[in-house]
Amino acid sequence: MEAKNNKKTIWAWCMFDWANQSYNLVITSTIFPAYFVEVTKFNAHGKDTVTFFGHTFVNTVLSNYILGLSYLIVAAILPILTSIADYRGNKKSYLQLFTWLGSLACFALFFFKPGVGLEIPMICFGLASIGYCGGFVFYNSYLPQIATPDQQDAVSAKGFIYGYVGSIIVQVLCFVVVLAPQLFGITDEWLPARISFIMVFLWWIGFSVIPFRLLPKGQPNASSHQYNVLTGGFKELAKVYGKVKTMPLLKRFLASFFFYSVGVQTIMLVAGNFAAKELHMSEESLISIVLIIQVVAVPGAILASKSSEKYGNVRTLVWLVAVWSVVCFCAYLITNSAQFYIAAVVIGIAMGGVQSLSRSTYSKYLPENIPDTASFFSFYDVTEKLSIVVGLFCFGLVESLTSEMRNSTLALDGFFILGLIMMIVLAVAEKRTAKQANAKSA
């Protein structure tokens, strides 16, 4: 077994975040969404409507459905794959598989242009999301394998920081091509955005070679397994679920994590639509907001790591979730772009903190000296993916029923409040458990 806290291994692990966050920013948040809306105007059958396998959709609703479906697929298959990876010890192979799937799907988006049917491009859009989300499960599961509990907060924050910085760099490179195509002699108005999809492919798979080469392999845990691959995955998943049920603190954390993740993840996905629809902000302003969020997320992750050292993980998360709750309520009251910029700064700081600290907190609650951690982290990632599905559905349902997107922000705030209450309950339970442990040792 490789020694933990190895600087080279931790660096290689962080470089995976550096590599794949290019997808998250360019394909999910900025260039592809804007490009998709513009292209589908040429394919429209009525106002903003398109056909997909013979069915008619509003263009943005179709993209949200595809994204939501990809999260559901990931949630359905990863518990099985991570269980298999645990007892075979081959989680690095799955890390590579999902990375190639996601990056090649981004490459295929280069061929998406006006006049081309939406079926293949939107399938590729969904496959890119599956590749990104799937790879992250196996990436996250390395954390307790490469870092001791006292270092996991800092290492988790370092990974997110690498991801934020890497995504900003590739985003700026893409913007140079998209906003100044004349510098490269490009006259086709559709080509710059398509080139950015190629750049994401090259960045994602290129830098992923580093963790592929340097990260340790999974540790097999197959001595007692005599069943086939499919049933073995389900049986291993059942064993892990049984273990989770016997861990009161871990159960409480997962419940809280689910509810506040509904708010966190949904806000990150719908913030641009809210700004455009409710505040009528320009595309340039939306792009600048996304960059601001990514930039301030770096100090947010650092501050959360430092706070956890002084006050503990759960107490820090209580404050972070409380901040999210306040910001979400304020979104209901926002009426101009200046207020939204201020909210974006707060969101960015809170996002960097809550993402890095949630991952390391979960890792600390896992049993020590388990052979591998992929199956346990599948619970974490599936919980997060299901929270996204719930959040997107709830946000859209409230808006459709009330015709007001602002009302949807209030619905999300309800999830934050539930998550906050559960996190406070966890803090009390953790304090009580610590006292009991101290009494026994005395």
Coordinates of C-alpha atoms in Angstrom, one line a residue:
M1 CA 0.0 0.0 0.0
E2 CA 1.4 3.4 -1.0
A3 CA 2.1 5.8 1.8
K4 CA -0.5 8.5 2.3
N5 CA 0.2 12.3 2.1
N6 CA 2.6 11.7 -0.8
K7 CA 3.0 15.1 -2.5
K8 CA 3.4 13.7 -6.0
T9 CA 0.3 11.5 -5.6
I10 CA -1.8 14.4 -4.3
W11 CA -0.6 16.7 -7.1
A12 CA -1.6 14.0 -9.6
W13 CA -5.0 13.7 -8.0
C14 CA -5.6 17.5 -8.1
M15 CA -4.6 17.5 -11.8
F16 CA -7.7 15.4 -12.5
D17 CA -9.8 18.3 -11.2
W18 CA -7.7 20.7 -13.2
A19 CA -8.4 18.7 -16.3
N20 CA -12.2 17.9 -16.2
Q21 CA -13.5 21.3 -14.9
S22 CA -13.0 22.6 -18.4
Y23 CA -16.1 20.7 -19.3
N24 CA -18.1 22.0 -16.4
L25 CA -17.5 25.7 -17.3
V26 CA -17.4 25.7 -21.1
I27 CA -20.0 23.0 -21.9
T28 CA -22.4 23.3 -18.9
S29 CA -22.2 27.0 -18.0
T30 CA -21.1 29.3 -20.7
I31 CA -20.2 28.7 -24.4
F32 CA -22.2 25.6 -25.3
P33 CA -25.5 26.8 -23.7
A34 CA -25.3 30.1 -25.6
Y35 CA -24.3 28.3 -28.8
F36 CA -27.1 25.7 -28.4
V37 CA -29.8 28.5 -28.2
E38 CA -28.4 30.3 -31.2
V39 CA -28.2 27.1 -33.4
T40 CA -31.6 25.9 -32.4
K41 CA -33.1 29.1 -33.6
F42 CA -32.3 27.9 -37.1
N43 CA -33.9 24.5 -36.4
A44 CA -37.0 26.0 -34.6
H45 CA -40.5 24.9 -35.4
G46 CA -42.3 27.9 -33.8
K47 CA -40.9 30.1 -31.0
D48 CA -37.9 28.4 -29.5
T49 CA -39.2 24.9 -30.2
V50 CA -37.3 22.0 -31.7
T51 CA -38.0 18.4 -32.6
F52 CA -36.1 15.5 -31.0
F53 CA -36.9 12.0 -32.2
G54 CA -40.2 13.2 -33.5
H55 CA -41.2 15.0 -30.3
T56 CA -41.5 18.8 -29.9
F57 CA -39.7 20.6 -27.0
V58 CA -38.8 24.1 -26.1
N59 CA -35.0 24.2 -26.8
T60 CA -33.8 25.0 -23.3
V61 CA -36.3 22.5 -21.8
L62 CA -34.8 19.8 -24.0
S63 CA -31.3 20.5 -22.9
N64 CA -32.4 20.4 -19.2
Y65 CA -34.1 17.1 -19.8
I66 CA -31.0 15.6 -21.4
L67 CA -28.9 16.9 -18.5
G68 CA -31.3 15.6 -15.9
L69 CA -31.5 12.2 -17.6
S70 CA -27.7 11.9 -17.6
Y71 CA -27.7 12.4 -13.9
L72 CA -30.3 9.7 -13.5
I73 CA -28.3 7.3 -15.6
V74 CA -25.1 8.0 -13.5
A75 CA -27.1 7.5 -10.3
A76 CA -28.4 4.2 -11.6
I77 CA -25.2 2.6 -12.8
L78 CA -22.5 3.9 -10.6
P79 CA -23.4 2.0 -7.4
I80 CA -22.9 -1.2 -9.4
L81 CA -19.7 -0.1 -11.1
T82 CA -18.1 1.2 -7.9
S83 CA -19.0 -2.0 -6.1
I84 CA -17.3 -4.0 -8.9
A85 CA -14.3 -1.6 -8.8
D86 CA -14.0 -2.2 -5.0
Y87 CA -13.7 -6.0 -5.1
R88 CA -11.7 -6.1 -8.3
G89 CA -9.4 -3.2 -7.4
N90 CA -9.7 -1.5 -10.8
K91 CA -11.3 1.9 -10.1
K92 CA -8.5 3.6 -12.1
S93 CA -9.8 1.7 -15.2
Y94 CA -13.3 3.2 -14.6
L95 CA -11.8 6.6 -14.0
Q96 CA -10.1 6.3 -17.5
L97 CA -13.3 4.9 -19.1
F98 CA -15.5 7.8 -18.0
T99 CA -12.9 10.4 -18.8
W100 CA -12.5 9.1 -22.4
L101 CA -16.3 8.9 -22.8
G102 CA -16.8 12.5 -21.6
S103 CA -13.9 14.1 -23.5
L104 CA -14.7 12.3 -26.8
A105 CA -18.3 13.4 -26.5
C106 CA -17.1 17.0 -26.3
F107 CA -15.0 16.4 -29.4
A108 CA -18.1 15.1 -31.2
L109 CA -19.9 18.4 -30.4
F110 CA -17.6 20.0 -33.0
F111 CA -19.9 18.6 -35.7
F112 CA -23.0 20.3 -34.2
K113 CA -24.0 23.2 -36.4
P114 CA -27.1 24.8 -38.0
G115 CA -29.0 22.3 -40.2
V116 CA -27.7 19.3 -38.3
G117 CA -30.4 17.2 -36.5
L118 CA -30.4 17.5 -32.8
E119 CA -30.5 13.7 -32.0
I120 CA -26.8 12.9 -32.2
P121 CA -25.5 16.3 -30.8
M122 CA -27.8 16.0 -27.8
I123 CA -26.8 12.4 -27.2
C124 CA -23.2 13.5 -27.1
F125 CA -24.2 16.3 -24.7
G126 CA -25.6 13.8 -22.4
L127 CA -22.7 11.4 -22.8
A128 CA -20.3 14.2 -21.9
S129 CA -22.2 14.8 -18.7
I130 CA -22.2 11.1 -17.9
G131 CA -18.4 11.0 -18.4
Y132 CA -17.8 14.0 -16.2
C133 CA -20.1 12.9 -13.4
G134 CA -19.0 9.2 -13.6
G135 CA -15.3 10.0 -13.5
F136 CA -15.8 12.2 -10.4
V137 CA -17.1 9.3 -8.3
F138 CA -13.9 7.3 -8.8
Y139 CA -11.8 10.5 -8.4
N140 CA -13.5 11.3 -5.1
S141 CA -13.0 7.8 -3.8
Y142 CA -9.2 8.3 -3.9
L143 CA -9.3 11.0 -1.2
P144 CA -9.1 8.7 1.9
Q145 CA -6.6 6.5 0.1
I146 CA -4.1 9.3 -0.6
A147 CA -4.5 11.5 2.5
T148 CA -4.8 10.9 6.2
P149 CA -7.9 12.3 8.0
D150 CA -6.1 15.3 9.4
Q151 CA -5.0 16.3 5.8
Q152 CA -8.2 15.5 3.9
D153 CA -9.8 19.0 4.3
A154 CA -6.7 20.7 2.9
V155 CA -6.3 18.1 0.1
S156 CA -9.9 18.3 -0.9
A157 CA -9.8 22.1 -1.0
K158 CA -6.6 21.9 -3.1
G159 CA -8.3 19.7 -5.6
F160 CA -11.2 22.2 -6.0
I161 CA -8.8 25.1 -6.3
Y162 CA -6.9 23.3 -9.1
G163 CA -10.2 22.7 -10.8
Y164 CA -11.3 26.4 -10.5
V165 CA -8.0 27.7 -11.7
G166 CA -7.8 25.2 -14.6
S167 CA -11.3 25.9 -15.7
I168 CA -10.7 29.7 -15.7
I169 CA -7.6 29.3 -17.9
V170 CA -9.3 27.1 -20.5
Q171 CA -12.3 29.4 -20.4
V172 CA -10.2 32.4 -21.2
L173 CA -8.4 30.6 -24.0
C174 CA -11.8 29.7 -25.5
F175 CA -13.0 33.3 -25.1
V176 CA -10.1 34.5 -27.1
V177 CA -11.2 32.3 -30.0
V178 CA -14.9 33.0 -29.6
L179 CA -14.7 36.8 -29.0
A180 CA -11.8 37.6 -31.4
P181 CA -12.0 35.1 -34.2
Q182 CA -10.4 37.6 -36.6
L183 CA -7.1 37.1 -34.9
F184 CA -7.0 33.6 -36.3
G185 CA -8.5 34.4 -39.7
I186 CA -11.8 32.8 -38.9
T187 CA -14.8 34.1 -40.9
D188 CA -17.3 31.3 -40.2
E189 CA -19.5 32.7 -37.3
W190 CA -20.2 29.1 -36.0
L191 CA -16.7 27.9 -36.1
P192 CA -15.2 29.6 -33.0
A193 CA -17.6 28.0 -30.5
R194 CA -17.1 24.6 -32.1
I195 CA -13.3 25.0 -31.8
S196 CA -13.8 25.6 -28.1
F197 CA -15.4 22.2 -27.8
I198 CA -12.2 20.7 -29.4
M199 CA -10.1 22.7 -26.9
V200 CA -12.1 21.2 -24.0
F201 CA -11.4 17.7 -25.4
L202 CA -7.7 18.4 -25.6
W203 CA -7.5 20.0 -22.2
W204 CA -9.6 17.3 -20.5
I205 CA -7.9 14.2 -21.9
G206 CA -4.5 15.8 -22.1
F207 CA -4.1 16.7 -18.4
S208 CA -5.9 13.5 -17.3
V209 CA -2.9 11.5 -18.5
I210 CA -1.1 12.7 -15.3
P211 CA -3.5 11.1 -12.8
F212 CA -3.8 8.1 -15.1
R213 CA -0.1 7.5 -14.8
L214 CA 0.6 8.5 -11.2
L215 CA -2.5 7.6 -9.1
P216 CA -2.3 4.2 -7.4
K217 CA -4.5 1.4 -8.5
G218 CA -7.5 0.3 -6.4
Q219 CA -6.9 -2.3 -3.8
P220 CA -8.8 -5.6 -4.5
N221 CA -11.2 -6.8 -2.0
A222 CA -12.3 -10.0 -3.8
S223 CA -11.3 -12.8 -1.4
S224 CA -14.8 -13.6 -0.4
H225 CA -16.6 -13.0 -3.7
Q226 CA -17.6 -15.9 -5.8
Y227 CA -20.5 -14.4 -7.8
N228 CA -20.6 -12.9 -11.2
V229 CA -20.1 -9.2 -12.1
L230 CA -23.7 -8.0 -12.2
T231 CA -25.0 -9.8 -9.1
G232 CA -21.7 -9.1 -7.3
G233 CA -22.2 -5.4 -7.8
F234 CA -25.7 -5.5 -6.2
K235 CA -24.5 -7.7 -3.3
E236 CA -21.6 -5.4 -2.6
L237 CA -23.9 -2.4 -2.7
A238 CA -26.2 -4.0 -0.3
K239 CA -23.3 -4.7 2.1
V240 CA -22.2 -1.1 2.0
Y241 CA -25.7 0.1 2.5
G242 CA -25.9 -2.1 5.6
K243 CA -22.8 -0.6 6.9
V244 CA -24.0 3.0 6.3
K245 CA -27.2 2.2 8.3
T246 CA -25.0 1.4 11.3
M247 CA -23.2 4.7 11.3
P248 CA -25.4 7.4 12.9
L249 CA -23.2 10.4 12.1
L250 CA -22.7 9.3 8.5
K251 CA -26.4 8.9 8.0
R252 CA -27.2 12.3 9.4
F253 CA -24.5 13.9 7.3
L254 CA -25.9 12.3 4.1
A255 CA -29.4 13.5 4.8
S256 CA -28.3 17.0 5.4
F257 CA -26.0 16.9 2.4
F258 CA -28.9 15.8 0.1
F259 CA -31.1 18.7 1.1
Y260 CA -28.6 21.5 0.9
S261 CA -27.2 20.0 -2.3
V262 CA -30.6 20.4 -3.9
G263 CA -30.2 24.1 -3.4
V264 CA -26.4 24.4 -4.2
Q265 CA -26.3 22.4 -7.4
T266 CA -29.6 23.7 -8.8
I267 CA -28.6 27.4 -8.2
M268 CA -25.3 26.8 -10.1
L269 CA -27.3 25.3 -13.0
V270 CA -30.1 27.9 -13.2
A271 CA -28.3 31.1 -12.1
G272 CA -27.6 32.2 -15.7
N273 CA -31.2 31.6 -16.8
F274 CA -32.4 33.6 -13.8
A275 CA -30.2 36.5 -14.7
A276 CA -31.2 36.5 -18.3
K277 CA -34.9 36.1 -17.8
E278 CA -35.6 38.0 -14.6
L279 CA -32.9 40.7 -14.9
H280 CA -32.4 40.8 -18.7
M281 CA -28.6 40.7 -18.4
S282 CA -26.5 40.4 -21.5
E283 CA -24.5 37.3 -22.5
E284 CA -21.3 39.2 -21.8
S285 CA -22.5 40.0 -18.3
L286 CA -23.5 36.3 -17.7
I287 CA -20.0 35.2 -18.8
S288 CA -18.3 37.6 -16.4
I289 CA -20.5 36.4 -13.6
V290 CA -19.5 32.8 -14.1
L291 CA -15.9 33.8 -14.1
I292 CA -16.3 35.8 -10.9
I293 CA -17.9 32.8 -9.2
Q294 CA -15.0 30.6 -10.3
V295 CA -12.4 33.1 -9.1
V296 CA -13.8 33.8 -5.7
A297 CA -14.4 30.1 -5.2
V298 CA -10.7 29.7 -4.7
P299 CA -10.4 31.8 -1.5
G300 CA -13.7 30.3 -0.5
A301 CA -12.2 26.8 -0.5
I302 CA -9.1 28.0 1.4
L303 CA -11.1 29.8 4.0
A304 CA -13.3 26.8 4.6
S305 CA -10.3 24.6 5.0
K306 CA -8.8 27.0 7.6
S307 CA -12.1 27.3 9.4
S308 CA -12.5 23.6 9.7
E309 CA -9.1 23.4 11.3
K310 CA -10.1 25.8 14.0
Y311 CA -13.8 25.2 14.5
G312 CA -14.4 21.7 12.9
N313 CA -16.0 20.6 9.7
V314 CA -19.6 20.4 10.8
R315 CA -19.6 23.7 12.6
T316 CA -18.1 25.4 9.5
L317 CA -20.7 23.7 7.2
V318 CA -23.5 25.0 9.5
W319 CA -22.3 28.5 8.8
L320 CA -21.8 27.9 5.0
V321 CA -25.3 26.4 4.6
A322 CA -26.8 29.3 6.6
V323 CA -25.1 31.7 4.1
W324 CA -26.5 29.8 1.2
S325 CA -30.0 30.0 2.7
V326 CA -29.8 33.8 3.1
V327 CA -28.4 34.3 -0.4
C328 CA -31.2 32.1 -1.9
F329 CA -33.8 34.2 -0.1
C330 CA -32.2 37.4 -1.3
A331 CA -32.4 36.1 -4.9
Y332 CA -36.2 36.5 -4.6
L333 CA -35.7 40.2 -3.8
I334 CA -33.0 41.0 -6.4
T335 CA -34.1 43.5 -9.0
N336 CA -31.0 44.7 -10.8
S337 CA -27.6 43.5 -12.1
A338 CA -25.6 45.2 -9.4
Q339 CA -27.4 43.2 -6.7
F340 CA -26.9 40.0 -8.7
Y341 CA -23.1 40.7 -9.0
I342 CA -22.9 41.0 -5.2
A343 CA -24.9 37.8 -4.8
A344 CA -22.5 36.1 -7.3
V345 CA -19.5 37.0 -5.2
V346 CA -21.1 35.5 -2.0
I347 CA -22.3 32.4 -3.9
G348 CA -18.7 31.9 -5.3
I349 CA -17.1 32.0 -1.8
A350 CA -19.8 29.8 -0.3
M351 CA -19.6 27.3 -3.3
G352 CA -15.9 26.8 -2.9
G353 CA -16.2 26.2 0.8
V354 CA -19.2 23.9 0.8
Q355 CA -18.1 21.7 -2.1
S356 CA -14.6 21.0 -0.8
L357 CA -15.6 20.6 2.9
S358 CA -18.6 18.4 2.1
R359 CA -16.3 15.9 0.3
S360 CA -13.7 15.8 3.1
T361 CA -16.3 15.6 5.8
Y362 CA -17.9 12.5 4.2
S363 CA -14.4 11.0 3.8
K364 CA -13.7 11.5 7.6
Y365 CA -16.9 9.6 8.5
L366 CA -15.9 6.5 6.6
P367 CA -14.5 3.5 8.5
E368 CA -10.7 3.4 8.8
N369 CA -8.7 0.8 7.1
I370 CA -11.3 -0.3 4.6
P371 CA -9.7 -2.0 1.5
D372 CA -11.2 0.5 -1.0
T373 CA -13.6 3.3 -0.9
A374 CA -15.3 3.5 -4.3
S375 CA -18.5 1.9 -3.1
F376 CA -18.8 4.2 -0.2
F377 CA -18.3 7.2 -2.4
S378 CA -20.9 6.0 -4.7
F379 CA -23.4 6.8 -2.0
Y380 CA -22.0 10.3 -1.8
D381 CA -22.1 10.9 -5.5
V382 CA -25.5 9.3 -6.1
T383 CA -26.9 11.4 -3.3
E384 CA -25.6 14.5 -5.0
K385 CA -26.8 13.5 -8.5
L386 CA -30.3 12.7 -7.2
S387 CA -30.4 16.1 -5.4
I388 CA -29.7 17.8 -8.7
V389 CA -32.6 15.9 -10.4
V390 CA -35.0 16.8 -7.5
G391 CA -33.8 20.5 -7.6
L392 CA -34.2 20.9 -11.3
F393 CA -37.7 19.3 -11.3
C394 CA -38.8 21.4 -8.3
F395 CA -37.5 24.6 -9.8
G396 CA -39.2 24.0 -13.1
L397 CA -42.5 22.8 -11.5
V398 CA -42.8 25.9 -9.3
E399 CA -42.1 28.2 -12.2
S400 CA -44.6 26.4 -14.4
L401 CA -47.3 26.5 -11.7
T402 CA -46.8 30.2 -10.7
S403 CA -45.2 31.7 -13.9
E404 CA -42.6 33.3 -11.7
M405 CA -39.0 32.1 -11.6
R406 CA -38.5 34.1 -8.4
N407 CA -41.0 31.8 -6.6
S408 CA -38.7 28.9 -7.5
T409 CA -35.9 30.4 -5.5
L410 CA -38.1 30.4 -2.4
A411 CA -38.8 26.7 -2.9
L412 CA -35.1 26.0 -3.1
D413 CA -34.6 28.0 0.1
G414 CA -36.9 25.5 1.8
F415 CA -34.4 22.7 1.0
F416 CA -31.5 24.8 2.4
I417 CA -33.4 25.3 5.6
L418 CA -34.0 21.6 6.0
G419 CA -30.4 20.9 5.3
L420 CA -29.3 23.5 7.8
I421 CA -31.6 22.0 10.5
M422 CA -30.2 18.5 9.9
M423 CA -26.6 19.8 10.0
I424 CA -27.3 21.5 13.4
V425 CA -28.7 18.1 14.6
L426 CA -25.5 16.4 13.3
A427 CA -23.3 19.0 15.2
V428 CA -25.1 18.2 18.4
A429 CA -24.9 14.5 17.9
E430 CA -21.2 14.7 17.0
K431 CA -20.5 16.7 20.2
R432 CA -22.4 14.2 22.3
T433 CA -20.5 11.3 20.7
A434 CA -17.2 13.0 21.4
K435 CA -18.1 13.5 25.1
Q436 CA -19.0 9.9 25.4
A437 CA -15.7 8.8 23.8
N438 CA -13.7 11.1 26.1
A439 CA -15.6 9.7 29.2
K440 CA -14.8 6.1 28.2
S441 CA -11.1 6.9 27.6
A442 CA -10.9 8.6 31.0

